[in-house]
Short mmCIF file of C-alpha atoms in Angstrom, two decimals:
data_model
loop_
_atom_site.label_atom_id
_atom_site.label_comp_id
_atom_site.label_asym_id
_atom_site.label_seq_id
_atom_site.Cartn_x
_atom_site.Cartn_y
_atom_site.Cartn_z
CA UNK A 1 157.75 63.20 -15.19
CA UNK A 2 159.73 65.26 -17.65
CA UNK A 3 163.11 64.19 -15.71
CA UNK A 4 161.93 60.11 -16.37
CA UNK A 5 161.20 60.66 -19.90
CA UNK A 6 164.75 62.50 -20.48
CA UNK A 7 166.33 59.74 -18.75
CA UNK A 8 164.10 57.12 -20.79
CA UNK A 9 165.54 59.20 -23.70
CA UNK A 10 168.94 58.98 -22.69
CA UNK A 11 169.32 55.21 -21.78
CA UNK A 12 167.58 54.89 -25.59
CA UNK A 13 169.75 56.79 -27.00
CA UNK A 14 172.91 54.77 -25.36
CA UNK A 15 170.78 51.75 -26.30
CA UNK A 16 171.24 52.89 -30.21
CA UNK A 17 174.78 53.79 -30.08
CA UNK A 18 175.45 51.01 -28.52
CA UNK A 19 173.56 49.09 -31.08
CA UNK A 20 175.04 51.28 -33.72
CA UNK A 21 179.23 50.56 -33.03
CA UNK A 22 177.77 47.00 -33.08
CA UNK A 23 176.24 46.92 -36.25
CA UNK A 24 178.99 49.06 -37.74
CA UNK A 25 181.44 46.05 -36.35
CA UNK A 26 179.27 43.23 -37.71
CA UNK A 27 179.50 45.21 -41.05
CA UNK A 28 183.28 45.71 -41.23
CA UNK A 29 183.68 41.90 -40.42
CA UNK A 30 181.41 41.05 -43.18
CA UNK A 31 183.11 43.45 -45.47
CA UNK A 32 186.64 41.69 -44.39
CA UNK A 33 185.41 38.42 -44.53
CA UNK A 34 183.76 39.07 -48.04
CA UNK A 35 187.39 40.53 -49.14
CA UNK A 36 188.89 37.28 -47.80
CA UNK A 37 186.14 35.28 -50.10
CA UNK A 38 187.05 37.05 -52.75
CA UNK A 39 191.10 36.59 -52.51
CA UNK A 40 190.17 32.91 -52.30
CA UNK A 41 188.16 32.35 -54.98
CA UNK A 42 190.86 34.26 -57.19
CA UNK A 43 193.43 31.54 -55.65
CA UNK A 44 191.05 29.01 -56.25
CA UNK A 45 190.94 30.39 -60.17
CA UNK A 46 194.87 30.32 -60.36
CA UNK A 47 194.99 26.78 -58.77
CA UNK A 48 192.31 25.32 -61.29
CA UNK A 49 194.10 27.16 -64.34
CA UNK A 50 197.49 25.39 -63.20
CA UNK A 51 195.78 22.08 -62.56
CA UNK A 52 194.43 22.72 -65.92
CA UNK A 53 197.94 23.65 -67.47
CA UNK A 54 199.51 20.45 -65.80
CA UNK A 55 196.52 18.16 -67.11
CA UNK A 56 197.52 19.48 -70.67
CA UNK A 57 200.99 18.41 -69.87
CA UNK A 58 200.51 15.28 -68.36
CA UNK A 59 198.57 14.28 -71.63
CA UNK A 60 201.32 15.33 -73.96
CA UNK A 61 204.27 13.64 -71.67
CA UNK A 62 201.76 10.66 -72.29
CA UNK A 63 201.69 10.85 -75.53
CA UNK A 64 205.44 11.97 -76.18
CA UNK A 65 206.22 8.27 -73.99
CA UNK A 66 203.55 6.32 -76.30
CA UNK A 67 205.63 7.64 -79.22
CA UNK A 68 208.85 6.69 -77.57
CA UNK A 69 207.25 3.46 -76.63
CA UNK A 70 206.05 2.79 -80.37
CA UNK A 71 209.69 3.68 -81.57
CA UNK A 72 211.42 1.88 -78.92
CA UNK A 73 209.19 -1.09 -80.26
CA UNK A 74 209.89 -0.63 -83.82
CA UNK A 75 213.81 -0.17 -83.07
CA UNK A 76 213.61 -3.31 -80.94
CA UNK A 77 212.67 -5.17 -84.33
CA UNK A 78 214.82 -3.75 -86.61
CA UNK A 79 217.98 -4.46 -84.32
CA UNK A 80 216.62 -8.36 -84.16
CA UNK A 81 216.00 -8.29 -88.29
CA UNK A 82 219.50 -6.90 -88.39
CA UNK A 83 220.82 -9.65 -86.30
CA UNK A 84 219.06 -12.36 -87.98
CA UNK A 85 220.62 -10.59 -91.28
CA UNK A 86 224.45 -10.55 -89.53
CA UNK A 87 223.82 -14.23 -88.73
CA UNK A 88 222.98 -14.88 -92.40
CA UNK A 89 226.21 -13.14 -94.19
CA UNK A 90 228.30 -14.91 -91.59
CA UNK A 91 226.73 -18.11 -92.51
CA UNK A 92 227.43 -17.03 -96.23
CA UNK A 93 231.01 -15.88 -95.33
CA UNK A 94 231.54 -19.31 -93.60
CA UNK A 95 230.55 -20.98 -96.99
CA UNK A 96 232.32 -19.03 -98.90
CA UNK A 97 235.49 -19.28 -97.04
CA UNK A 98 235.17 -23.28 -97.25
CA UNK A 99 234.83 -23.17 -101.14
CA UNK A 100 238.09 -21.08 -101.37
CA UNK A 101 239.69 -23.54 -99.47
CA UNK A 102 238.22 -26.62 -101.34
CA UNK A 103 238.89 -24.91 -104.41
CA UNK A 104 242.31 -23.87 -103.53
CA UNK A 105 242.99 -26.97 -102.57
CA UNK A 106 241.80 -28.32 -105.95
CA UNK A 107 243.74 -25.72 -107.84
CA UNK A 108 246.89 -27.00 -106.14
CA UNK A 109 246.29 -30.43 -107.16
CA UNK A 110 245.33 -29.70 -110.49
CA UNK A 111 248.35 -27.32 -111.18
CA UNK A 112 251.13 -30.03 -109.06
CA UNK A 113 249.67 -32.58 -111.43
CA UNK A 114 250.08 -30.69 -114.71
CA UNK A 115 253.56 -29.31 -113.46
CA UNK A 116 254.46 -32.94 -113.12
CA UNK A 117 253.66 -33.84 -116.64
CA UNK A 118 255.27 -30.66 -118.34
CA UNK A 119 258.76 -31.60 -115.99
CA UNK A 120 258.49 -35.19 -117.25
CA UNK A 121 257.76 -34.30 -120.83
CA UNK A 122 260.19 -31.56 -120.41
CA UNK A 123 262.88 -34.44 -118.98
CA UNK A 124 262.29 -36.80 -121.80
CA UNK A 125 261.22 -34.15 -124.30
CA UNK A 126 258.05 -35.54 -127.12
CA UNK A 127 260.22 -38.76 -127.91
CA UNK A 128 257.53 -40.62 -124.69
CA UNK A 129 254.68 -39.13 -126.84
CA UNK A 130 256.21 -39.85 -129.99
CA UNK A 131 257.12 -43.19 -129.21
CA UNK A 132 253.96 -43.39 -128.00
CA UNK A 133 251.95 -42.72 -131.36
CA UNK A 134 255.01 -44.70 -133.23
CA UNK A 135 253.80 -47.81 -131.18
CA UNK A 136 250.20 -47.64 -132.52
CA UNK A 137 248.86 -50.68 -134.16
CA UNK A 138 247.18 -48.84 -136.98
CA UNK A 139 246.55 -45.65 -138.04
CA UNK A 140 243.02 -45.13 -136.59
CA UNK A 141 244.91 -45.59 -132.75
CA UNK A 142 247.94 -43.51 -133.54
CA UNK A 143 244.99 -40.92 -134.47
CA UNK A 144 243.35 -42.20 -130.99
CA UNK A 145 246.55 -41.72 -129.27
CA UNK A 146 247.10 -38.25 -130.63
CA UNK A 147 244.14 -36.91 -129.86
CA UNK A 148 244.17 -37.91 -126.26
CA UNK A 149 247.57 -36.53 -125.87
CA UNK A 150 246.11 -32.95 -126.66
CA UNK A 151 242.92 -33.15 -124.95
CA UNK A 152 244.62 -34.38 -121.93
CA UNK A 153 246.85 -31.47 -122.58
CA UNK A 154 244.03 -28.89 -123.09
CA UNK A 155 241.27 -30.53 -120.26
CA UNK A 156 244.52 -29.61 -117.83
CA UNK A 157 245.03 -26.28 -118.72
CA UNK A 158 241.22 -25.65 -118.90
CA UNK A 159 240.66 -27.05 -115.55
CA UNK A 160 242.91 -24.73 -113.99
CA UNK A 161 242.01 -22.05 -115.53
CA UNK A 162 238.04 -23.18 -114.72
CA UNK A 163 239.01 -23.66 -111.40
CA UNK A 164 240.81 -20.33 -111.26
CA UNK A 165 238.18 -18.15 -112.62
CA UNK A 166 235.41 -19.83 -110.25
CA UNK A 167 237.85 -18.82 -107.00
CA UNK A 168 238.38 -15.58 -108.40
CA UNK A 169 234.20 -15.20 -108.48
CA UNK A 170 234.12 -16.73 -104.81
CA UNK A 171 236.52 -14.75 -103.33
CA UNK A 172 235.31 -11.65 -104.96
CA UNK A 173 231.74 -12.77 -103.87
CA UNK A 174 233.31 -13.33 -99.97
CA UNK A 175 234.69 -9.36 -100.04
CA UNK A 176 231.35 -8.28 -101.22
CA UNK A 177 229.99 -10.75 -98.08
CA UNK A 178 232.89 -8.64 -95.38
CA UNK A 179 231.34 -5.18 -96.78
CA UNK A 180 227.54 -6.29 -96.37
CA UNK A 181 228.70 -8.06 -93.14
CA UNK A 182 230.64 -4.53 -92.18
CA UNK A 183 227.55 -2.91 -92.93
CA UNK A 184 225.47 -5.11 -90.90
CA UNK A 185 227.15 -4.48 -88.01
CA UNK A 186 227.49 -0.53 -88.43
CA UNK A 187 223.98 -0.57 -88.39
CA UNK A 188 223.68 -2.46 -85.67
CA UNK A 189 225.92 -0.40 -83.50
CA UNK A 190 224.07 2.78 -84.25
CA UNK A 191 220.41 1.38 -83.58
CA UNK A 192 221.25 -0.20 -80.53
CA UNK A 193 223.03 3.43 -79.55
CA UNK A 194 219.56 5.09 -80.83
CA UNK A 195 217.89 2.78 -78.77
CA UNK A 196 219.76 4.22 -75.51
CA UNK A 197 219.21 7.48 -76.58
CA UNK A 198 215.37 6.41 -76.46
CA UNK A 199 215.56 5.20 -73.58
CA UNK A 200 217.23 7.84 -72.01
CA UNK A 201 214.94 10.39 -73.25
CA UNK A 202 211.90 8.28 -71.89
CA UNK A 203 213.66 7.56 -68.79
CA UNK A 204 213.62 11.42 -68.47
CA UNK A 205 210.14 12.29 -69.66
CA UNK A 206 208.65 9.53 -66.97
CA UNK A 207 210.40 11.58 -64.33
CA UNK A 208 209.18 14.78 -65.52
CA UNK A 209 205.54 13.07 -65.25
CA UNK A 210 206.10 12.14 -61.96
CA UNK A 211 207.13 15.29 -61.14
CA UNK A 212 203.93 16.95 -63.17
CA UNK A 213 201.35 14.30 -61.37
CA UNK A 214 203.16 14.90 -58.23
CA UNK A 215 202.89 18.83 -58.05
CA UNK A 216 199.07 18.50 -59.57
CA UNK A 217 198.08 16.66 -56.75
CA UNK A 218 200.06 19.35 -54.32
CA UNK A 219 197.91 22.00 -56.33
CA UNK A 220 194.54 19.76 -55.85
CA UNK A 221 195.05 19.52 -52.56
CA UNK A 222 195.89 23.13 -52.39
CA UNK A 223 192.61 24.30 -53.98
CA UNK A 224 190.36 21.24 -52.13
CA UNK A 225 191.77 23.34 -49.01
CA UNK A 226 190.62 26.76 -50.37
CA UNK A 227 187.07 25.80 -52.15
CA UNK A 228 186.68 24.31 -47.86
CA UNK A 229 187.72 27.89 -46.79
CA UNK A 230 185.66 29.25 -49.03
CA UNK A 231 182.50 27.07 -47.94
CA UNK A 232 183.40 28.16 -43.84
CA UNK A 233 183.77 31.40 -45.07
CA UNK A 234 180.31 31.75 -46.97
CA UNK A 235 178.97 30.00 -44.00
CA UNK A 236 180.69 32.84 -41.40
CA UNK A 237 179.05 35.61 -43.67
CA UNK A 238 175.67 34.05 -43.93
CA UNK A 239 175.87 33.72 -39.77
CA UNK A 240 176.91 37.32 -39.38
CA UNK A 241 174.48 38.44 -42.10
CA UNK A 242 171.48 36.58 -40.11
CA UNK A 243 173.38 37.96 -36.80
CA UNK A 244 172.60 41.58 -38.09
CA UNK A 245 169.34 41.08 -39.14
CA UNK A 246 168.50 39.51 -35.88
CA UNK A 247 170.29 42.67 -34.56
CA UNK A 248 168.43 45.02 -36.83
CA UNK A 249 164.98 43.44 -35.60
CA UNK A 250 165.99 43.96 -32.16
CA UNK A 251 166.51 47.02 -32.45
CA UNK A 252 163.94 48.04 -34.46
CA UNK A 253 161.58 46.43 -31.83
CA UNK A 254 163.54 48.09 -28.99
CA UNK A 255 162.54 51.85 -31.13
CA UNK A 256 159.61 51.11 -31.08
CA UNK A 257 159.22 50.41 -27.13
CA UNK A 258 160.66 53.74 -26.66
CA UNK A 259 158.83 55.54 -29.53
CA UNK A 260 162.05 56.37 -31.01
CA UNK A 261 162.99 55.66 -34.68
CA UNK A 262 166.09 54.76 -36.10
CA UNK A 263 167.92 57.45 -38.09
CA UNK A 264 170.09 56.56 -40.89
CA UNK A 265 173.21 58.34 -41.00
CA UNK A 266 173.22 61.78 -43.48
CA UNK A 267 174.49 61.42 -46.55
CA UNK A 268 175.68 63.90 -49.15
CA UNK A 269 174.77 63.41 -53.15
CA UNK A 270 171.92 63.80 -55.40
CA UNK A 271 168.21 63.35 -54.17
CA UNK A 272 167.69 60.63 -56.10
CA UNK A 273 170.82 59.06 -54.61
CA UNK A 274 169.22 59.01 -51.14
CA UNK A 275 165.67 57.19 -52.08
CA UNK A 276 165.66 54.74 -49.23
CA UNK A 277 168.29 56.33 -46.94
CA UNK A 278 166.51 60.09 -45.87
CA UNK A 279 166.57 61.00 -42.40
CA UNK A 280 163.08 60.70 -40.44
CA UNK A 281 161.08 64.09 -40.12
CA UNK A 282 160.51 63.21 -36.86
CA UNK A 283 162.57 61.71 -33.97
CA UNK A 284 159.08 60.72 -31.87
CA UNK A 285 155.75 59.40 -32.67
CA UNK A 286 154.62 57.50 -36.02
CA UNK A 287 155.36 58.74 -39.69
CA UNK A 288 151.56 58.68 -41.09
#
């Protein structure tokens, strides 16, 4: 009898230890699997700060490219006023350049005329315009005559000069024109190069967004992969977890067949420490 119950004892014993590596196994897994939780959920922190980071970007890039949009826009309309402008002083320039002509042209006639009186009066001296008045009927038309002679004289020298002056004014008014025109076209040159800079500087800020959207997505996909891990993993614990406590009630019930009870290993620290984890009294029979 006393040889069964030590070999009763014995197999129980082997039952425990057995139990005991096996439980100590199923509590370094969880303990490793809880570690690898907790490394993932710091990843998934990282990847959700980054994703935040690059949603920040994105939205300024946005905004940066709606500014160069707006400007792009703005330059657009100024290059077209300062066409429309260009198209007007050439226009003006044209004009211009037709009354200098006319009046040139006009001047010319006006001074070949008068030179053609002076070298005939100069080739028959005043006796034409004396004889001229001498062959007046009466004194009121030699007074006639006279006074035509000098206002025909004067109206000649006046239109040239008139005629003069007002070409001066043109042609002075046609340089101004060139400058503004000049201008114009100065202005022109450097919007339409600001507008390539724009351009340029867009073209590069949509490739940095596609770059941003591109490695966002990478880094959703990335953390989409880890919060999945993470749900296996929670799920793996929870399994082993149950797997113990199925264990634990196993063995509890298989002390209890043998009228052994489980002892929890020693432990060194204060008493206070150890409320819930003291060794039974007893190794046999029921704690009362």
């Amino acid at each position: 009898m006393h040889k069964r119950l030590l070999m009763v004892s014995s197999l129980a014993t082997l039952v425990m230890l057995g139990v005991g590596l096996l439980f100590s196994s199923t509590k370094d897994e969880i303990k490793k699997r809880q570690a690898e939780l907790q490394s993932i959920r710091e990843q998934i922190r990282q990847f959700e700060e980054k994703i935040s980071r690059q949603q920040k970007n994105e939205q300024a890039t946005l905004e940066l490219l709606d500014t160069y949009d707006r400007k792009a826009t703005l330059l657009r309309r100024l290059i077209t006023r300062l066409h429309n402008e260009e198209k007007e002083i050439q226009d003006s320039v044209e004009i211009t350049r037709a009354q200098i002509k006319y009046l040139g042209s006009q001047l010319e006639f006006l001074k070949k005329h008068y030179a053609n009186y002076v070298a005939s009066a100069y080739k028959t001296g005043q006796l034409h315009d004396i004889e001229l008045l001498l062959a007046s009927r009466s004194i009121n038309q030699f007074y006639i005559r006279a006074e035509y002679l000098r206002r025909f004289s004067e109206q000649r020298r006046s239109d040239i000069g008139k005629i003069r002056t007002k070409k001066d004014e043109i042609e002075d008014k046609q340089t101004l024109l060139q400058e503004q025109l000049s201008e114009e076209r100065r202005l022109i040159a450097e919007k339409g190069a600001e507008e390539d800079r724009l351009a340029a500087l867009a073209a590069d800020r949509r490739e940095v967004l596609l770059q941003i959207r591109k490695d966002k997505k990478s880094a959703q996909r990335e953390l989409n992969r880890r919060l999945q891990s993470v749900k296996e993993l929670e799920e793996m614990i929870a399994d082993l977890i149950e797997q113990e406590r199925i264990k634990r009630e196993r063995e509890a019930a298989e002390q209890r067949r043998t009228g052994k009870l489980p002892q929890p290993p020693a432990i060194a620290g204060k008493f206070e420490m150890k409320r819930g984890k003291l060794r039974w009294p007893v190794s046999e029979g029921s704690v009362v």
